[in-house]
mmCIF file of C-alpha atoms in Angstrom:
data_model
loop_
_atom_site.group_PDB
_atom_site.id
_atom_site.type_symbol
_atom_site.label_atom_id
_atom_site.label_comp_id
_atom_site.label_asym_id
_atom_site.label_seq_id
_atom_site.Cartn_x
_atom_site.Cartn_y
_atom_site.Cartn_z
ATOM 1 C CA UNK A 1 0.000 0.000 0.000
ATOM 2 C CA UNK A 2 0.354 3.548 -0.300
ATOM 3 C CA UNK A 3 1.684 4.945 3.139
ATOM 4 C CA UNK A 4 0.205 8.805 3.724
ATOM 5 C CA UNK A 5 3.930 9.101 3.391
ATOM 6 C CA UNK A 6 4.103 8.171 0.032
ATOM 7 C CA UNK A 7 1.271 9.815 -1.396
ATOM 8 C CA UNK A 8 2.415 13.737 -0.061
ATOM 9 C CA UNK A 9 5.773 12.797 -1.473
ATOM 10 C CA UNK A 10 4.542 11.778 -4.744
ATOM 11 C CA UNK A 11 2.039 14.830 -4.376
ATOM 12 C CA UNK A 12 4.911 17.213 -4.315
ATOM 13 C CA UNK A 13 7.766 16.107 -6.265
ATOM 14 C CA UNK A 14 5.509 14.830 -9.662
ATOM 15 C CA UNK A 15 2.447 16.827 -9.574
ATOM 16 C CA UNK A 16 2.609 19.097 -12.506
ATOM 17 C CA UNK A 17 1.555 22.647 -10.448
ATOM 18 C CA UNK A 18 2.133 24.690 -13.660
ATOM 19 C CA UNK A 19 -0.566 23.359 -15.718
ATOM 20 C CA UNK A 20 -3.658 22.843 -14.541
ATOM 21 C CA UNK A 21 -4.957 20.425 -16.788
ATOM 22 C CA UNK A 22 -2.531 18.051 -16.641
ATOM 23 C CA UNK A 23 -2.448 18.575 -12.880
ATOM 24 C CA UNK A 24 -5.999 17.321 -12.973
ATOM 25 C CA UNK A 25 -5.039 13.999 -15.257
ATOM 26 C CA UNK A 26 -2.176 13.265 -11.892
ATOM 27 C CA UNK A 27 -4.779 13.541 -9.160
ATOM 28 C CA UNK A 28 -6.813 10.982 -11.342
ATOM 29 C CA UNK A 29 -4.113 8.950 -11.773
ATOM 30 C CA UNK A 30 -3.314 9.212 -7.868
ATOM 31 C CA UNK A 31 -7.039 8.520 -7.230
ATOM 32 C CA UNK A 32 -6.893 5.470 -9.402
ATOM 33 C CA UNK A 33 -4.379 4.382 -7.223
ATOM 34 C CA UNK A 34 -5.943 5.120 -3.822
ATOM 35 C CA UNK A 35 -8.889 2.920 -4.867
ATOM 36 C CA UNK A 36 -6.171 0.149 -4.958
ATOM 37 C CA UNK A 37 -5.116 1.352 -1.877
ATOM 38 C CA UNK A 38 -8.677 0.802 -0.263
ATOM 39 C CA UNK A 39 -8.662 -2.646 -1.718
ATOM 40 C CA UNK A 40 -5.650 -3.958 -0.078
ATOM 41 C CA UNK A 41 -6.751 -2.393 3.282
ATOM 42 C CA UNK A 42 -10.002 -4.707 3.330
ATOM 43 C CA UNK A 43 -8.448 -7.553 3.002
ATOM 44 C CA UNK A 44 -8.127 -8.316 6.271
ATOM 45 C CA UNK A 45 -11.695 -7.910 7.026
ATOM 46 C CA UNK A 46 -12.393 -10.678 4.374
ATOM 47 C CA UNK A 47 -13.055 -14.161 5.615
ATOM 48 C CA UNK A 48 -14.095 -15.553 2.136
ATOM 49 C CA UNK A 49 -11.217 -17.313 0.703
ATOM 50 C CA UNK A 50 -13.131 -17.013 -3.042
ATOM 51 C CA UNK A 51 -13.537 -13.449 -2.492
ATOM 52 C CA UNK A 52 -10.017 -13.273 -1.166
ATOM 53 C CA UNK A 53 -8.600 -14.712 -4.123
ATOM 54 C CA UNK A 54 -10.363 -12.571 -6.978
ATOM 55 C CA UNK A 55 -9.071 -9.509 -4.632
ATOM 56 C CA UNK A 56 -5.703 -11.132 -4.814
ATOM 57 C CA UNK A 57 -5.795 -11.620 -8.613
ATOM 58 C CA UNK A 58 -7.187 -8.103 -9.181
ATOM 59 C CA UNK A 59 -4.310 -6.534 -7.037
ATOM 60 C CA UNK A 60 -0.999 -8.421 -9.102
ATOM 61 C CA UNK A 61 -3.073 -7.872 -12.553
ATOM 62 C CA UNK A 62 -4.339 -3.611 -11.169
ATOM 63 C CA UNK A 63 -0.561 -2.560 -13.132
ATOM 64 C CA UNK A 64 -0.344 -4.221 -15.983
ATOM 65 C CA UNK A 65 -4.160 -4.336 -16.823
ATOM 66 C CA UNK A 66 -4.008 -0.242 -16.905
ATOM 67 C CA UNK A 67 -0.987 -0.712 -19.724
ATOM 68 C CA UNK A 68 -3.119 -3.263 -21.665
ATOM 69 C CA UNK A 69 -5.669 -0.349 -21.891
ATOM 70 C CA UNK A 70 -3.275 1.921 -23.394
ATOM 71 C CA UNK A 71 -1.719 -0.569 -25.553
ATOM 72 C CA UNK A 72 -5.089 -1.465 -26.801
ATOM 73 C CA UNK A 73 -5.915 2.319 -27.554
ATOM 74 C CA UNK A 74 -2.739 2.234 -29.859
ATOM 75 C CA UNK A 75 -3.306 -0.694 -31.936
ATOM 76 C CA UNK A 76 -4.617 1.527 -34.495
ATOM 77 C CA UNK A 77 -2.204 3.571 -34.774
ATOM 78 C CA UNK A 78 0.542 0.826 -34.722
ATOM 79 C CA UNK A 79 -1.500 -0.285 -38.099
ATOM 80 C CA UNK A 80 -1.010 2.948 -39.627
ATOM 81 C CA UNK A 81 2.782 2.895 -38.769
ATOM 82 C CA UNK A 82 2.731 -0.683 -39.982
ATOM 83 C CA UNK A 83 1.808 1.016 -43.749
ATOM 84 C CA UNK A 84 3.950 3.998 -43.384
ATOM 85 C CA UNK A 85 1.729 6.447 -42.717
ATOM 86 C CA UNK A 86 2.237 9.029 -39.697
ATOM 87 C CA UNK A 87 -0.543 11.157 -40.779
ATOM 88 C CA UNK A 88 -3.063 10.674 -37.020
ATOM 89 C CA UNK A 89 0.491 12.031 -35.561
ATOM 90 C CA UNK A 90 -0.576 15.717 -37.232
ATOM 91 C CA UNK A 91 -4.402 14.851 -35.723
ATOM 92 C CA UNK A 92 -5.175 16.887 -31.946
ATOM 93 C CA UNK A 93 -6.467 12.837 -30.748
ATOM 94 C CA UNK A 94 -3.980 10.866 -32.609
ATOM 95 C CA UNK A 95 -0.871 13.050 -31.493
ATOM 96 C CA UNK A 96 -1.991 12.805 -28.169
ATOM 97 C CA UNK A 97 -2.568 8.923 -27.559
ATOM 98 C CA UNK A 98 0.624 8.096 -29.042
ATOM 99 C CA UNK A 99 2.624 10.077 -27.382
ATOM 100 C CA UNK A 100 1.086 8.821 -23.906
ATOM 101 C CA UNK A 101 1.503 5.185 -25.486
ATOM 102 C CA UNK A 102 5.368 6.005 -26.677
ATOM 103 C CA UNK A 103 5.818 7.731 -23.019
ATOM 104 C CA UNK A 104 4.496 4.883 -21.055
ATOM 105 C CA UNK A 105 6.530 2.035 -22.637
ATOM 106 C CA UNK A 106 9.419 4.695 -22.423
ATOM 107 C CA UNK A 107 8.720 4.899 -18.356
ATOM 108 C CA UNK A 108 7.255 1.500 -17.839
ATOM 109 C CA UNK A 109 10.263 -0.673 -17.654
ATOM 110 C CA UNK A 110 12.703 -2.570 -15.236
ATOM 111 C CA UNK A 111 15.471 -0.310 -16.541
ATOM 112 C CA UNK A 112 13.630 3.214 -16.411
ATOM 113 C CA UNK A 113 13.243 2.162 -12.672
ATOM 114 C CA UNK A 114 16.674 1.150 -11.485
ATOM 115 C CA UNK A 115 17.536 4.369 -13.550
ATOM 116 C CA UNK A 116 15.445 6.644 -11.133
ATOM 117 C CA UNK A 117 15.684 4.828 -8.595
ATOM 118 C CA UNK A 118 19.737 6.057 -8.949
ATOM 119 C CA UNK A 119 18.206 9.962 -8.948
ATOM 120 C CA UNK A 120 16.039 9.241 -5.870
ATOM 121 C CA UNK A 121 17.381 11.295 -2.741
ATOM 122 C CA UNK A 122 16.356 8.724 0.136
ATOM 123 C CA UNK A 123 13.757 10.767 1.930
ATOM 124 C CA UNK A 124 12.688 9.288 5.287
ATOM 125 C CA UNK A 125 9.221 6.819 5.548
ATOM 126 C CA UNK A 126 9.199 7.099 1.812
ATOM 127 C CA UNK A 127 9.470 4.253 -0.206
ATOM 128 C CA UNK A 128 10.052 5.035 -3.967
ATOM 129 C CA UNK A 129 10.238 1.554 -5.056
ATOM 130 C CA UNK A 130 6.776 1.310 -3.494
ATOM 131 C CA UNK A 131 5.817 4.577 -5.419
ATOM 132 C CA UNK A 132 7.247 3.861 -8.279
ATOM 133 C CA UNK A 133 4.366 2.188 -10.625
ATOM 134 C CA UNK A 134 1.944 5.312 -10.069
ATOM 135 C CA UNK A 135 5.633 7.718 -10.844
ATOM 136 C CA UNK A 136 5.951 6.179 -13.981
ATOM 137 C CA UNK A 137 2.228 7.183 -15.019
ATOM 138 C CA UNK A 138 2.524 10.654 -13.722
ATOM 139 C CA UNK A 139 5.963 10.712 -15.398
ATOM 140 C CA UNK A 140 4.495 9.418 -18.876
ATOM 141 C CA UNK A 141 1.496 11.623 -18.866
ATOM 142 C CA UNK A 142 3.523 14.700 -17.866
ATOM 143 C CA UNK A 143 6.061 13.751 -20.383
ATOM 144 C CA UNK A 144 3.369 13.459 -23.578
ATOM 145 C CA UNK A 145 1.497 16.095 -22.450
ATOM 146 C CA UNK A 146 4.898 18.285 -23.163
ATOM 147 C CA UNK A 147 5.205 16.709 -26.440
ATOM 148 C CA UNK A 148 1.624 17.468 -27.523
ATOM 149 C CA UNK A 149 1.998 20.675 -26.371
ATOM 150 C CA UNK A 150 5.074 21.910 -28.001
ATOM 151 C CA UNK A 151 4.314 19.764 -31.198
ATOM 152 C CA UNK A 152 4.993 22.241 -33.450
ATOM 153 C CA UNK A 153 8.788 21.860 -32.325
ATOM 154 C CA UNK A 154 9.208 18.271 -33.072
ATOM 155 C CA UNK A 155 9.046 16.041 -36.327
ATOM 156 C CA UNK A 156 7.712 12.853 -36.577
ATOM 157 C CA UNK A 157 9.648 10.627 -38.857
ATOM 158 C CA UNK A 158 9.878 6.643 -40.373
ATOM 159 C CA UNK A 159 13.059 5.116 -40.496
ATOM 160 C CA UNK A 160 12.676 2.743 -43.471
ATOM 161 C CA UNK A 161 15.726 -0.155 -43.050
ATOM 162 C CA UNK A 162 16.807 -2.375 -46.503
ATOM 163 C CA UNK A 163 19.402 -3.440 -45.130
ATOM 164 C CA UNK A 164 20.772 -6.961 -44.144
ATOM 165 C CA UNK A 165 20.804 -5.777 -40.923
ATOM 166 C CA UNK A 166 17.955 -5.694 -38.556
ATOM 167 C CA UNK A 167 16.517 -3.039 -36.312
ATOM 168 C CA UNK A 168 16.990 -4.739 -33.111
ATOM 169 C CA UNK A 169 14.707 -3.907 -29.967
ATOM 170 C CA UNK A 170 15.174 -4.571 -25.985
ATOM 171 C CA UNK A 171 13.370 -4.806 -22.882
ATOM 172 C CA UNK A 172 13.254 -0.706 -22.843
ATOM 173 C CA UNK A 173 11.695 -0.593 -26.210
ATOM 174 C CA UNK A 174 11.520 3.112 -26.635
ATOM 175 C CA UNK A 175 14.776 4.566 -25.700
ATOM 176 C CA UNK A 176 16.199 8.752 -25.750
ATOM 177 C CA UNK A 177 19.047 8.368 -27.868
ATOM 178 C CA UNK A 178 19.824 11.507 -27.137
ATOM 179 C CA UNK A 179 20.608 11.299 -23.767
ATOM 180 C CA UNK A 180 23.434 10.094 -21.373
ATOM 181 C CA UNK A 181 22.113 6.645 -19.920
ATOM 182 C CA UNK A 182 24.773 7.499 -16.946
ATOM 183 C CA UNK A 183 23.598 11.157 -16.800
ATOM 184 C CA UNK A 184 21.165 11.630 -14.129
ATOM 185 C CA UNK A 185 20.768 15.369 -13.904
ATOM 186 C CA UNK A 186 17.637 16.999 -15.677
ATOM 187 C CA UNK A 187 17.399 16.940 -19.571
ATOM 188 C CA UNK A 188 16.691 19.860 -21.876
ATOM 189 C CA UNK A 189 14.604 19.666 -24.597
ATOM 190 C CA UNK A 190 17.686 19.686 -27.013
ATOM 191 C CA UNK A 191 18.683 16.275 -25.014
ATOM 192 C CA UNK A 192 15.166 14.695 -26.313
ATOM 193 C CA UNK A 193 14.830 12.388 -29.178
ATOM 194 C CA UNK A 194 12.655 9.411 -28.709
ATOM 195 C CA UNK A 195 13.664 6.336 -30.931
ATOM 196 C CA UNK A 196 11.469 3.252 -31.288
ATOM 197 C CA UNK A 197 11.998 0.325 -33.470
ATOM 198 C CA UNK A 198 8.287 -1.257 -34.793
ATOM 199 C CA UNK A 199 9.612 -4.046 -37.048
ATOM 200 C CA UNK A 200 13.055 -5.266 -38.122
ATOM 201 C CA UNK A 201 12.269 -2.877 -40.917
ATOM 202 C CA UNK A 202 10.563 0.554 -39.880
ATOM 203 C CA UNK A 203 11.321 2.295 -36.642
ATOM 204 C CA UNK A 204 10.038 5.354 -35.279
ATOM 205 C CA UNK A 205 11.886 8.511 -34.596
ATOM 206 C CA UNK A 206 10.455 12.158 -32.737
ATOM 207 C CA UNK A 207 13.293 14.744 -32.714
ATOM 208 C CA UNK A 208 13.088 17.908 -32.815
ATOM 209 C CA UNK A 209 12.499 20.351 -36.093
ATOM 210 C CA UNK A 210 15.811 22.257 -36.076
ATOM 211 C CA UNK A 211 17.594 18.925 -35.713
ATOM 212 C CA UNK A 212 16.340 16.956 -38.285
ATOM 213 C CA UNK A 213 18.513 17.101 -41.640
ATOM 214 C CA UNK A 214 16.710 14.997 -44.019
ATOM 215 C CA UNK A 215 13.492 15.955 -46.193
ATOM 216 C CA UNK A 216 9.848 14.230 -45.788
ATOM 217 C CA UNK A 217 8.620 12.050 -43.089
ATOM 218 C CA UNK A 218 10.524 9.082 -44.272
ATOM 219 C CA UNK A 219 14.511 8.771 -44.001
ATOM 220 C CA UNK A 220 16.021 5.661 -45.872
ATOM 221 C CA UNK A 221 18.626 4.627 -43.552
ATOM 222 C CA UNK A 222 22.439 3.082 -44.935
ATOM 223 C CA UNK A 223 24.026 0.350 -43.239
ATOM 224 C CA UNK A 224 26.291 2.366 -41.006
ATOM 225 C CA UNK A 225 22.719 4.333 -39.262
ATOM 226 C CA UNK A 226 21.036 1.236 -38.754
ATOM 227 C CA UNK A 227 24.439 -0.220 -36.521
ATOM 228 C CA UNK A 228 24.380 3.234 -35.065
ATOM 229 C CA UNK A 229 20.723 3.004 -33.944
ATOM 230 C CA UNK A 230 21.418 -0.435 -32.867
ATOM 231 C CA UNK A 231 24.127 0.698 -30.443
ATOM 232 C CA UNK A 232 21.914 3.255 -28.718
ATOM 233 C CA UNK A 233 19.031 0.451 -28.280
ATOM 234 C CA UNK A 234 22.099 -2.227 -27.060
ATOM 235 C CA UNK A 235 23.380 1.121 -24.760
ATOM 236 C CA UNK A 236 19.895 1.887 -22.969
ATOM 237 C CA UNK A 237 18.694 -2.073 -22.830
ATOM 238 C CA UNK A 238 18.166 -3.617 -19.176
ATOM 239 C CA UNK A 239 20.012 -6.769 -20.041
ATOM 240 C CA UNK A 240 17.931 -8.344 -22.599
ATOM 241 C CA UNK A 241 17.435 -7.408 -26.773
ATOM 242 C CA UNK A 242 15.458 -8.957 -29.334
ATOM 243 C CA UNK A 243 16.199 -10.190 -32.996
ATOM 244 C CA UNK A 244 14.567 -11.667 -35.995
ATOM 245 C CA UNK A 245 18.029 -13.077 -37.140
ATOM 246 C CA UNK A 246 21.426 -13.941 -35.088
ATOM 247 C CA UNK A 247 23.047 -11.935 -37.564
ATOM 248 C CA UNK A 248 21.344 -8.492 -35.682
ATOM 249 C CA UNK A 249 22.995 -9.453 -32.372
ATOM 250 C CA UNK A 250 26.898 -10.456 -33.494
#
């Protein structure tokens, strides 16, 4: 559970105070959670071992059955990507929803965690670990909200790859090349590029305007940027990368 702890910690360190609609989404996200919260507390009152166990089973799944939501939501849009077309990324919906989906599977992960967990200043009767799945939602929403926001100073862009060598992808399947993975201090919005790798073939890349050099929305990459794109994705991974062929991974 929650402690009271907890929740004013997570209250003032994530709560985004300078915009009042996304400091609406967080509370609903934190009241999400507190439901959860209320759950777990009645267990003990509960003397029905059926009951018990669909409480049980509805506590380990709570998590992951919020991400299936989102992931569902983005199907759609994975289809579109899937026939290289980005055109519901210049839509007010579409830009939106895929930027909370690209956000969440960018905060969602083993490594994002033992990353922050790094920048955490131990605070005492807070547990961040025990914080840390409703941080990651507060962290993804703040994040897309950002990117939907400032939209019109970032480029969304298909990296098409005929080359022999796969895209590969990792347990952190969207990953900031731009950053530092040993660099814990706060990025600037120059240090932000999301990459994201959607088949062996066509990855996804959101960089900014002014740093984009190529023409159009799709950029046929050479041998040389596909190993180079590789080498972020092997740089940022938690330990484990994926492959259609062994020749991606020697």
């Amino acid at each position: 559970m929650l402690t009271i702890d907890d929740i004013q910690f997570i209250k003032k360190i994530f709560f985004n105070d300078m915009n009042k609609i996304i400091l609406e989404v967080d509370k609903q996200w934190l009241a999400r959670f507190l439901w959860a919260n209320e759950i777990i507390s009645i267990k003990d009152k509960i003397e029905d071992s059926n009951i018990l166990e669909e409480i049980d089973k509805l506590i380990k799944e709570f998590n992951e059955d919020i991400h299936t939501d989102i992931e569902n939501n983005s199907i759609k849009y994975l289809n579109f990507l899937y026939k290289k077309d980005i055109s519901f990324y210049n839509t007010d919906q579409g830009n939106i929803d895929f930027n909370i989906f690209l956000s969440e599977q960018y905060f969602r992960t083993k490594p994002m965690k033992e990353i922050m967990m790094k920048t955490h200043i131990e605070i005492k009767n807070v547990n961040y670990e025990n914080c840390w799945n409703l941080v990651s939602h507060i962290l993804a929403i703040n994040l897309a909200a950002t990117l939907s926001m400032q939209r019109n100073h970032f480029k969304c862009v298909l990296l098409n790859n005929n080359t022999d060598i796969p895209f590969l992808t990792s347990d952190q399947p969207v990953v900031n090349i731009a950053a530092d993975k040993n660099n814990l201090r706060k990025l600037t919005i120059n240090e932000f590029e999301f990459y994201y790798p959607i088949t062996p073939n066509l990855a996804l890349l959101i960089c900014l305007k002014e740093n984009f050099l190529g023409t159009g929305n799709i950029l046929d990459l050479e041998e040389i940027n596909v190993k180079n794109y590789n080498a972020k994705m092997i740089s940022q991974c938690g330990g484990i990368l994926f492959s259609n062929s062994k020749k991606g991974l020697v």
